[in-house]
mmCIF file of C-alpha atoms in Angstrom:
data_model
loop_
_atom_site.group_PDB
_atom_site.id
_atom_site.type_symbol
_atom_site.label_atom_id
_atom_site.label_comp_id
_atom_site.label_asym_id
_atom_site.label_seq_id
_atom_site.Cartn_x
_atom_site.Cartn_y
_atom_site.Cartn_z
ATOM 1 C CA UNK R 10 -7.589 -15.039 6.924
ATOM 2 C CA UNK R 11 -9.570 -17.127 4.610
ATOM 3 C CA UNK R 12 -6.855 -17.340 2.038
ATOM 4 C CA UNK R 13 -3.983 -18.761 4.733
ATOM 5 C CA UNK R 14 -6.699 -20.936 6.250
ATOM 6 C CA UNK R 15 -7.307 -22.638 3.056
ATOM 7 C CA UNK R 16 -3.346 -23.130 2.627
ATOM 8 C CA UNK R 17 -2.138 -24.412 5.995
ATOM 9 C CA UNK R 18 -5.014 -25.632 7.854
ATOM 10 C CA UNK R 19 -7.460 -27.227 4.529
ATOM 11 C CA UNK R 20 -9.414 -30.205 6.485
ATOM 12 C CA UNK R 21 -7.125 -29.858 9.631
ATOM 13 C CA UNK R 22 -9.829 -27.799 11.433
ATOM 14 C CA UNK R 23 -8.978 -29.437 14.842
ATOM 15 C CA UNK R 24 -5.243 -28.889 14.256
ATOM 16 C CA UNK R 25 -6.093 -25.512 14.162
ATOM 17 C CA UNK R 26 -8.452 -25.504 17.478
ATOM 18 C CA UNK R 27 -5.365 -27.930 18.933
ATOM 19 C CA UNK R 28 -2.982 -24.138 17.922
ATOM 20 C CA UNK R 29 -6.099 -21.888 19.565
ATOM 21 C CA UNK R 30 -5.757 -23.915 22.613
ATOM 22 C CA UNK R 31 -1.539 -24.350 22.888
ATOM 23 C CA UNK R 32 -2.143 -20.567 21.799
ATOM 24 C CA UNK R 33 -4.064 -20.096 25.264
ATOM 25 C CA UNK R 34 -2.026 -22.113 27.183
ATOM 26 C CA UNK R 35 1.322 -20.601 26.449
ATOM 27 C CA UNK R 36 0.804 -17.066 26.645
ATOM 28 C CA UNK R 37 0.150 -17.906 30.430
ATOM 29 C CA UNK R 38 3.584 -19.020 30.478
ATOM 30 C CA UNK R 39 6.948 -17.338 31.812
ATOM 31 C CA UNK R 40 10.251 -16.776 30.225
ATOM 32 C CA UNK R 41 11.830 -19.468 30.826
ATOM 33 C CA UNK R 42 8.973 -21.917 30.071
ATOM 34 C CA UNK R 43 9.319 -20.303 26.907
ATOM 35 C CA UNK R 44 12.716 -20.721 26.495
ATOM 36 C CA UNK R 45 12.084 -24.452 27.967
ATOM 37 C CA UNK R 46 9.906 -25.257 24.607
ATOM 38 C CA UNK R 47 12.774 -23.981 22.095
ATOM 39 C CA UNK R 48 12.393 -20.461 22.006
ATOM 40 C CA UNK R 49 15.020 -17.766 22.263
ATOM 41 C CA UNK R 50 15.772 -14.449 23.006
ATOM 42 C CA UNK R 51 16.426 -11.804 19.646
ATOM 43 C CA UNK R 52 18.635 -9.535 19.355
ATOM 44 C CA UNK R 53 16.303 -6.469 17.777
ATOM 45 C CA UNK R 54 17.152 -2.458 17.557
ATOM 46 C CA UNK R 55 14.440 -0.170 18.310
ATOM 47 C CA UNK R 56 13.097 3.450 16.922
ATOM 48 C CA UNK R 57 11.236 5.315 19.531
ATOM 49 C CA UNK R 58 8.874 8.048 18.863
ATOM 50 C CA UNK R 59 9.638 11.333 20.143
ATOM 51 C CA UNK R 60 6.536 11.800 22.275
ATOM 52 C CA UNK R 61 5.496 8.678 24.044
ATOM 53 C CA UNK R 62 2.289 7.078 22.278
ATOM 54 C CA UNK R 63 -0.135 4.350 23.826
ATOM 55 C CA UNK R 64 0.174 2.853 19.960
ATOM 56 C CA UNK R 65 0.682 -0.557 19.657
ATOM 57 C CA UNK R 66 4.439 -0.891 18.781
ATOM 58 C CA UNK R 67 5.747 -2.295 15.179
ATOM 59 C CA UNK R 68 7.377 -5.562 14.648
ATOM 60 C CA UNK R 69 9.698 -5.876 11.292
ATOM 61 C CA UNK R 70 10.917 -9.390 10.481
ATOM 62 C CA UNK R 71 13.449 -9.780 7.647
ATOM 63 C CA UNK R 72 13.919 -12.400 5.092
ATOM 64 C CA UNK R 73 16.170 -15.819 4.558
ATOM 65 C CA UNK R 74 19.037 -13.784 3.376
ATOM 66 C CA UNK R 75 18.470 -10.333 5.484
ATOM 67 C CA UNK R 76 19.350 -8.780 9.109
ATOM 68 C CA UNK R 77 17.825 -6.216 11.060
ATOM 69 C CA UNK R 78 20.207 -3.613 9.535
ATOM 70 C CA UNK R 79 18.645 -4.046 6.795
ATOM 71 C CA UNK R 80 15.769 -2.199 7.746
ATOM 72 C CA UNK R 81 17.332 0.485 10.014
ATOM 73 C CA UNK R 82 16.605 3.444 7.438
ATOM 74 C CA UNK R 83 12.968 2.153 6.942
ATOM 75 C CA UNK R 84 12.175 1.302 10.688
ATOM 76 C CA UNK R 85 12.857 5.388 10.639
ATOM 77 C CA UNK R 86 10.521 6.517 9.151
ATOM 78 C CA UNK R 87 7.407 4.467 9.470
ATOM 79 C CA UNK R 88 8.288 5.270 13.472
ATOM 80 C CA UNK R 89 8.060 9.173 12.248
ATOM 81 C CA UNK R 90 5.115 8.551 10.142
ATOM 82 C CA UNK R 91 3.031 6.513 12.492
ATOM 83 C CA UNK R 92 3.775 7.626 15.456
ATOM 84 C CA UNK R 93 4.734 3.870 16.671
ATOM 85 C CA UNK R 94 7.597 2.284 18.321
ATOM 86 C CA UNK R 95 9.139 -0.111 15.813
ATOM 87 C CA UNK R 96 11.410 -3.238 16.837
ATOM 88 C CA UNK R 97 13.621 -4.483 13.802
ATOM 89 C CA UNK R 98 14.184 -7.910 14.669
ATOM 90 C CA UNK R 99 17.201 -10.479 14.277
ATOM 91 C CA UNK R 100 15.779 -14.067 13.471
ATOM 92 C CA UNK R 101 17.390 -16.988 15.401
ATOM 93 C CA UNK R 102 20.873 -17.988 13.290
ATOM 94 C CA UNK R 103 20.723 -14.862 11.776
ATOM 95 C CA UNK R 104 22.662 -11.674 12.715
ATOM 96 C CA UNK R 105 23.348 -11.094 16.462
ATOM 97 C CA UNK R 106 20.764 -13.359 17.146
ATOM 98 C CA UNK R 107 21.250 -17.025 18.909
ATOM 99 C CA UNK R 108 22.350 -19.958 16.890
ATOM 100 C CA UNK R 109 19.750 -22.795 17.348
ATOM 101 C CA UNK R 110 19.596 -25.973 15.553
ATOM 102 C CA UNK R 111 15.506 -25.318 15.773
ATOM 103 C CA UNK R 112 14.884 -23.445 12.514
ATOM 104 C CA UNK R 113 11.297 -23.833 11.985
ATOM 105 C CA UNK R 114 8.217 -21.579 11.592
ATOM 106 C CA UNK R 115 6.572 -22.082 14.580
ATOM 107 C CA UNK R 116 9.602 -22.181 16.864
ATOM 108 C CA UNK R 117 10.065 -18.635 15.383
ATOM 109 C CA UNK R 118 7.111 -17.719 16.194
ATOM 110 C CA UNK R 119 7.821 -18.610 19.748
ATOM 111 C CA UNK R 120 10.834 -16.878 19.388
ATOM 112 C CA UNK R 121 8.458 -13.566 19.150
ATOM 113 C CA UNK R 122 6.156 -14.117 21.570
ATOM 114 C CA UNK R 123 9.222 -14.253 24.387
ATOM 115 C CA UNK R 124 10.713 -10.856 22.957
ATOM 116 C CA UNK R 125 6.673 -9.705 23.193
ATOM 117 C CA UNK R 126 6.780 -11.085 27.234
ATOM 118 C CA UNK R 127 10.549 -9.719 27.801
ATOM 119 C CA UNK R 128 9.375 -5.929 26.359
ATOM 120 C CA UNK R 129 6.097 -5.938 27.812
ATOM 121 C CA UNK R 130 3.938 -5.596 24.526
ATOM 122 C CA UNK R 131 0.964 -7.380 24.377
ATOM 123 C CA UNK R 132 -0.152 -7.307 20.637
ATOM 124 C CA UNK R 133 2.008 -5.711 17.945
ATOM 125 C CA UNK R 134 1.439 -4.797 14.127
ATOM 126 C CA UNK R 135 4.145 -7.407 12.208
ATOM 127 C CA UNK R 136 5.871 -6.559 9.028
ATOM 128 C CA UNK R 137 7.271 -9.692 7.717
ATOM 129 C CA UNK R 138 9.341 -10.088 4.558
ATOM 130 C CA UNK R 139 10.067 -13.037 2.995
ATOM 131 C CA UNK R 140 11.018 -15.780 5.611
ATOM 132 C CA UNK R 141 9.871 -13.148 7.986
ATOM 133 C CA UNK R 142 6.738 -13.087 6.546
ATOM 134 C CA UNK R 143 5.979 -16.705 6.572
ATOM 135 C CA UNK R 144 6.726 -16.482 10.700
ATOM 136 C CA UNK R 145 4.359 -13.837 10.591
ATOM 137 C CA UNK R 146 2.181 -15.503 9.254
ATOM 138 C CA UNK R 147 2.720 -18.588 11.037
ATOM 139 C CA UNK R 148 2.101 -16.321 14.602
ATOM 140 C CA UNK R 149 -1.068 -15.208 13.122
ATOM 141 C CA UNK R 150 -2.409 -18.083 12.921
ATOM 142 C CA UNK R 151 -1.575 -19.833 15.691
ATOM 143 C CA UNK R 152 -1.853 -16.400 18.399
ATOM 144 C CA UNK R 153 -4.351 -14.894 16.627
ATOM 145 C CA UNK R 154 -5.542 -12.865 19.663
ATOM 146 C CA UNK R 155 -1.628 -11.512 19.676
ATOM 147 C CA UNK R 156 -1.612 -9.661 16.665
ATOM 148 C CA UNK R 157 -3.152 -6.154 15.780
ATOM 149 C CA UNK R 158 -2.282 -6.138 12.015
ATOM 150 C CA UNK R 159 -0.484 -8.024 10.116
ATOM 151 C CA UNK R 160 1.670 -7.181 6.379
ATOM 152 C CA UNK R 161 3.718 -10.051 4.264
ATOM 153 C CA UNK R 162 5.571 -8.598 1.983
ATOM 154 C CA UNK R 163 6.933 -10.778 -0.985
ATOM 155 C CA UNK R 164 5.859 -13.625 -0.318
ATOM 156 C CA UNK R 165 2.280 -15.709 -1.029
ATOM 157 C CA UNK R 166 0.626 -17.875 1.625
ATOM 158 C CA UNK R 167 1.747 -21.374 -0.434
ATOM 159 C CA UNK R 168 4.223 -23.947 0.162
ATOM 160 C CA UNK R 169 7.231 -23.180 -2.337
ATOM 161 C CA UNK R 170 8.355 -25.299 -5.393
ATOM 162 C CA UNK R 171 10.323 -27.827 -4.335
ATOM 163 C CA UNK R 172 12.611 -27.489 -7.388
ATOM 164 C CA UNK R 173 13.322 -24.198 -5.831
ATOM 165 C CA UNK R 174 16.446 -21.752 -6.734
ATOM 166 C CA UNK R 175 17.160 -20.927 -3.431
ATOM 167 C CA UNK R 176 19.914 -23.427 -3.153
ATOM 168 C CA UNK R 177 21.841 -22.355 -6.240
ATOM 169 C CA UNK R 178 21.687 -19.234 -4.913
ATOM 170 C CA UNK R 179 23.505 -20.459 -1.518
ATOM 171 C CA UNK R 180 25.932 -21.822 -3.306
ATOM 172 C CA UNK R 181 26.583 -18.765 -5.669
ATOM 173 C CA UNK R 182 27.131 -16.899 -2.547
ATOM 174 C CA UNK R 183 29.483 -19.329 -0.502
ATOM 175 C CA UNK R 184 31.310 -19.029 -3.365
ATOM 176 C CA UNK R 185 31.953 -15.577 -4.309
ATOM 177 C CA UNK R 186 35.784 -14.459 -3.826
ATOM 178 C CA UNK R 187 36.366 -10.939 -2.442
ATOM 179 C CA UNK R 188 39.742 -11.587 -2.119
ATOM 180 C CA UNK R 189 40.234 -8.388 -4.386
ATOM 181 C CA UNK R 190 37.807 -6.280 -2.501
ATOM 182 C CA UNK R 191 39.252 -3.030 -0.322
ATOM 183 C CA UNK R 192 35.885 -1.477 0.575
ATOM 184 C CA UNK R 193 32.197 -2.085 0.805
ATOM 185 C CA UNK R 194 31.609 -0.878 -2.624
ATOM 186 C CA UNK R 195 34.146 -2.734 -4.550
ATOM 187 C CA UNK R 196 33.144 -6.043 -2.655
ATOM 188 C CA UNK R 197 29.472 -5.315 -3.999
ATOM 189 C CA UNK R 198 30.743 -5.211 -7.531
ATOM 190 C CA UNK R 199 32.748 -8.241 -7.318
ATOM 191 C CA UNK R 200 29.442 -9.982 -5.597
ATOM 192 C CA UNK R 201 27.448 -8.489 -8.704
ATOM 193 C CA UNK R 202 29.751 -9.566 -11.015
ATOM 194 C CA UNK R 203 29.657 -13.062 -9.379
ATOM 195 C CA UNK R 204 26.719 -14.194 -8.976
ATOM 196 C CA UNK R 205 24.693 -12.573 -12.506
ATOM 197 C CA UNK R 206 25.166 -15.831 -13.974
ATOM 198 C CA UNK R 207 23.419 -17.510 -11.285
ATOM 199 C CA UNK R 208 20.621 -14.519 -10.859
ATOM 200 C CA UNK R 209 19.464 -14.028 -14.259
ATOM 201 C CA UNK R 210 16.252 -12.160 -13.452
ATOM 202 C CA UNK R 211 16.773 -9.153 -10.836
ATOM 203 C CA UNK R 212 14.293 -8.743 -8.010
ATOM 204 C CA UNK R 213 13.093 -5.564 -6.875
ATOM 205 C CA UNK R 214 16.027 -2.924 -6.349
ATOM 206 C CA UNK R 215 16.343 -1.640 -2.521
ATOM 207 C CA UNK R 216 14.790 1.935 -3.702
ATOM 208 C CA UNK R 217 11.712 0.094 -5.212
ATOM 209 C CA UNK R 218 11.801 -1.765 -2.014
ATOM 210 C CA UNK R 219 12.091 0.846 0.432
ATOM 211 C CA UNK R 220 9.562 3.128 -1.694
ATOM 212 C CA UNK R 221 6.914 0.372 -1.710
ATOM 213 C CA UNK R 222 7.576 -0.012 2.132
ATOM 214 C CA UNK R 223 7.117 3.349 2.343
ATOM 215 C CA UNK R 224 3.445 3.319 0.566
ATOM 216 C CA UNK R 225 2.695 0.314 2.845
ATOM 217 C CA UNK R 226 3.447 1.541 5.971
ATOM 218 C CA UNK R 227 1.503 4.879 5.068
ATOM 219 C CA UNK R 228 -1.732 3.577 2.642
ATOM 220 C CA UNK R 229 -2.188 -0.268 3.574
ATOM 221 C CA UNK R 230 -0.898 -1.047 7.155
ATOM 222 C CA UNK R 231 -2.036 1.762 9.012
ATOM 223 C CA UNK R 232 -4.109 3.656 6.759
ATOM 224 C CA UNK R 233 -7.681 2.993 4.966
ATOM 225 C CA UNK R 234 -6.761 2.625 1.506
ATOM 226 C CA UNK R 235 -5.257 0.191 -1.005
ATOM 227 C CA UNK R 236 -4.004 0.678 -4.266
ATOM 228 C CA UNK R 237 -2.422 -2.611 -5.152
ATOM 229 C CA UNK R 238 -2.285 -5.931 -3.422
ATOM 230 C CA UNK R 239 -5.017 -7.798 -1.867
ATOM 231 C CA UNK R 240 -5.984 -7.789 1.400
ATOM 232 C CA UNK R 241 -7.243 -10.455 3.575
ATOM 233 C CA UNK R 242 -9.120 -10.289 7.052
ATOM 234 C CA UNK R 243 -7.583 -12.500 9.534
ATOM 235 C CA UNK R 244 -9.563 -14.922 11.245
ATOM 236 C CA UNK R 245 -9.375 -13.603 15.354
ATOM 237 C CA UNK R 246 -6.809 -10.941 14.052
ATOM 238 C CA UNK R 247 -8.601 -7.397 14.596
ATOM 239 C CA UNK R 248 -8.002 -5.024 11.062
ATOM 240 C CA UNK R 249 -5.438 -7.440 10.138
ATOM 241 C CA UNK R 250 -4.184 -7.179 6.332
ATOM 242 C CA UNK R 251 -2.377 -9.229 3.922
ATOM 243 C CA UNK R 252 -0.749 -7.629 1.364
ATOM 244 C CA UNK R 253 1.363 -9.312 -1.083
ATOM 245 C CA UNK R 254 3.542 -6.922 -3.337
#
């Protein structure tokens, strides 16, 4: 991947054999070697297909803010419409997931590789959105030979502005008071409500979210074309794609 090799690894080309080689070392490893470096186990939910399929399974990694039930209704259907297993994942501290005072890319990407040894699957397609897709990304790179195809949504292969507005937005949210709130929906407008002043300038809306998914998973990840987006082959990674939204 030409473009995340120029980001990460610019004039740090025996950094990156040093990864190859850790790379080769560890996936000889067991469990709890593993486990032994930092790495632990995720909590995921899984969408079978209905006739059993020697496709490589999906793996969907959600962002800073997310969960796997997020991505329960979208995990769905790209199972129906590819035919694959797909694992929605819980990062560590987030969800069901274990807490871990470890919260750094590459010990996440550990965390993968021991849910890949615990389930048996040797080299799955990962979705990553967000924080998920820098992990992604970050696994890529460093067990190249582990991934069949790789898609980041949402997020560009560069380091972020450090003046960024993530931490408002942390504090917007620790701070929002459903005291008044007697169901789901009403605490969703009083979290609206909340935090506009904070987040002037909406993202994407779930539906344009899932519907963009849903052209992913069908045109770009495991199809030929590409409409939008760029795509980038991954060095080692076999048909891998990029595609930023």
């Amino acid at each position: 991947m030409i473009c995340l090799r120029g980001v990460f690894l610019k004039n740090q080309r025996s950094s990156f054999a040093v990864s190859i080689q850790r790379f080769i070392q560890q996936s000889r490893t067991s469990d709890e070697e593993l486990e032994a470096l930092g790495a632990v186990r995720l909590t995921f939910q899984s969408f079978a297909p209905k006739q059993q399929t020697d496709k490589q399974p999906v793996f969907i990694l959600h962002g800073l803010f997310g969960r796997k039930s997020n991505w329960f209704s979208l995990a769905e259907s790209l199972c129906k419409e590819t035919d694959r297993k797909v694992y929605v994942l819980d990062a560590r501290n987030h969800g069901d997931s274990p807490q871990s005072q470890l919260m750094d890319y590459p010990s996440m990407a550990e965390d993968i590789q021991l849910l890949m040894r615990h389930e048996g699957i040797t080299k799955p397609a990962l979705v990553g959105h967000s924080m998920g897709g820098r992990t992604a990304m970050t696994f890529a790179l460093t067990k190249p030979l582990m991934v069949e195809r790789l898609a980041v949504l949402d997020v560009a292969p560069r380091n972020m502005n450090p003046n960024s507005y993530f931490p408002e937005f942390v504090t917007a949210m620790k701070n929002v008071d459903f005291g008044q709130a007697h169901n789901l929906a009403q605490a969703q407008a009083l979290a609206e409500e909340q935090l506009a002043p904070t987040i002037k300038v909406a993202s994407h809306s779930a539906a344009q979210l899932y519907q963009s998914c849903r052209s992913l998973a069908g045109t770009v990840l495991f199809g030929e074309g590409c409409s939008h987006g760029k795509r980038y082959k991954a060095a080692g990674v076999d048909d891998a794609i990029v595609y930023i939204l």
